[in-house]
Amino acid sequence: MLSGIVFWVLAVIAVATGVAVFRVDSMARATYALAASFIAVGLTLLLFDLQFLGVITVLMMVMEMAVMAIYMIMFMGMNPALMPMSMVHGKRPALVVSIGTFVVLAGGALLVDWPTRRGAPAADLVTSLGEAVMESKMLVMMTVSPVLFATIVAALVLALPRSRYDRMGADLRGRDLDRGAGR
Amino acid sequence: MSVDQVSSAWVPLAAALLLAVAAAAAALDGALAARSLGHHPASGLLTPVAETARLFRQRRRSTLAADVPLWRIGGAGLLTAALLMVVVVPLGRWTVADLAVGVVWFNAMDVLLWAAVWLAGWGPNSAHALVGGFRFLAQALAYELPLMFALTTPAVAAQSLRLGDLVAAQEGLWFVVWMPVAFVVFCGAVLAFSVWGPFAAATGSTTAGGVLAETSGVDRWLVTAGRYALLTAGAAFGATAFLGGGQGPLLPAWLWTLLKTAALLAVLVALRRRLPVLRPERLVAPAWLVVLPLTLLQLLVVSVVVVVRG
């Protein structure tokens, strides 16, 4: 009963804030509406007793949105982050794609002949989940993550018009212009 | 020592306890401020009461084209995050929420401050406040990763993310003894997410008060109270994860938790007048090149000990 109420409240919050992402006219509001939507989804996961996944979703998404807000304000040319603007682009294709996706997913959820549960859930869900997700793919993950990280750093260096290479020269040995006179 | 989850009817009492300890921290800060001005320390003890009375009567300042909802959410977010942090911290034998992932919960709640402080800076549509918000995010990039690995260390030692297990694993030897680096990094991160002492640049005088530049009246009270509450919640978590929680001779477990929290909190409050404010843009390099490797080394040492002991 109580978990039913909590589920519906969280579901309504998740959908309403998700809609708000496209209805508000400011980047900050859109960003944090999306964060609120993710928080509601993360808390919904707690209802499935997926404590780690639920809490980590909240953690990752809030952090991500905070970083996203900086990037948008830093890198958007006409700076729509600082002035009201519509959050919707390509309305018709977006509508077609989203309605199509919803119909496929919802139809699938209702029509698929779901298998019945085999076996019992593991005693330590977090451990078995970690093994299921990572065990055979650990090597791949360990290779991919430095590449991903290097890509992010390289993209940042290219995108920043005035970075440390500009301040200190190509070999980074010059005087740091940001530190002012006397340094 | 086992930890029992109490009925949710105790939640208001837990919140009141957090606020009471935070008020004591504010009184201590008032006393230290009075002493540094050359007055008798006792004359500053009532500063929080006077400030509360002043701010509750003060009118709200309004700014042009402010984003009021986000401003209010940000301002109230600090106290909210602190209240949510302490629900997993056991007071002796009792805890409000006995989460199996208590350490991650604490971490997730401190990440909420990334949003709260930035929104408090964004909301008033004022340059100084926004600069303060960005200063906090720059600082957050510096402290968050070391904090995460510092939080991982006791969890690895106890082989559990549940705070009750962390306390139980410290029977005989507190974690602070064999993971001092993680403890110091954790305390630094508590100062940083509370925007306190050396990490108070986001509210610093060089930007006319930063995120607090336009905040007045009850909103300013909420932010200030939130910072003290965050320091308190951080101290309570630190006392539990590193100082043995309710472990101790003679006195009851809840009193030990309170005493350790109060002692750690007093040190954190006192550091405000001992250390200079650090510039956030200079923080990331030392944090990632020095502090983070040290924290990882500490984690390695602890992991090896855990593996060797079996």
Tab-separated table of N, CA, C and O in Angstrom, chain B residues 21 66 130 190 210 233 248 260 272 284:
chain	number	residue	atom	x	y	z
B	21	VAL	N	23.126	20.372	17.825
B	21	VAL	CA	24.597	20.294	17.779
B	21	VAL	C	25.143	21.361	16.839
B	21	VAL	O	26.169	22.006	17.128
B	66	ALA	N	15.501	37.616	-11.280
B	66	ALA	CA	16.025	36.494	-10.495
B	66	ALA	C	15.256	35.222	-10.838
B	66	ALA	O	14.076	35.285	-11.205
B	130	LEU	N	27.013	34.340	-9.060
B	130	LEU	CA	27.281	33.286	-10.036
B	130	LEU	C	28.756	32.871	-9.997
B	130	LEU	O	29.073	31.682	-10.072
B	190	VAL	N	34.926	17.452	4.165
B	190	VAL	CA	33.782	17.962	4.929
B	190	VAL	C	33.855	19.483	4.988
B	190	VAL	O	32.852	20.183	4.769
B	210	GLY	N	30.135	36.177	-2.669
B	210	GLY	CA	29.864	35.053	-3.568
B	210	GLY	C	28.406	34.651	-3.575
B	210	GLY	O	27.527	35.492	-3.769
B	233	ALA	N	26.923	17.104	10.325
B	233	ALA	CA	26.667	15.791	9.728
B	233	ALA	C	27.978	15.143	9.303
B	233	ALA	O	28.190	13.935	9.499
B	248	GLY	N	33.530	2.516	23.124
B	248	GLY	CA	34.230	3.223	24.191
B	248	GLY	C	33.880	2.636	25.533
B	248	GLY	O	32.844	1.975	25.666
B	260	LYS	N	32.350	12.155	20.453
B	260	LYS	CA	33.313	12.137	19.349
B	260	LYS	C	32.907	13.125	18.259
B	260	LYS	O	33.757	13.829	17.695
B	272	ARG	N	38.640	27.321	11.034
B	272	ARG	CA	38.251	28.463	10.223
B	272	ARG	C	39.201	29.647	10.413
B	272	ARG	O	39.523	30.349	9.463
B	284	VAL	N	42.588	22.176	-7.993
B	284	VAL	CA	42.443	20.902	-8.701
B	284	VAL	C	43.802	20.222	-8.888
B	284	VAL	O	43.926	19.013	-8.676
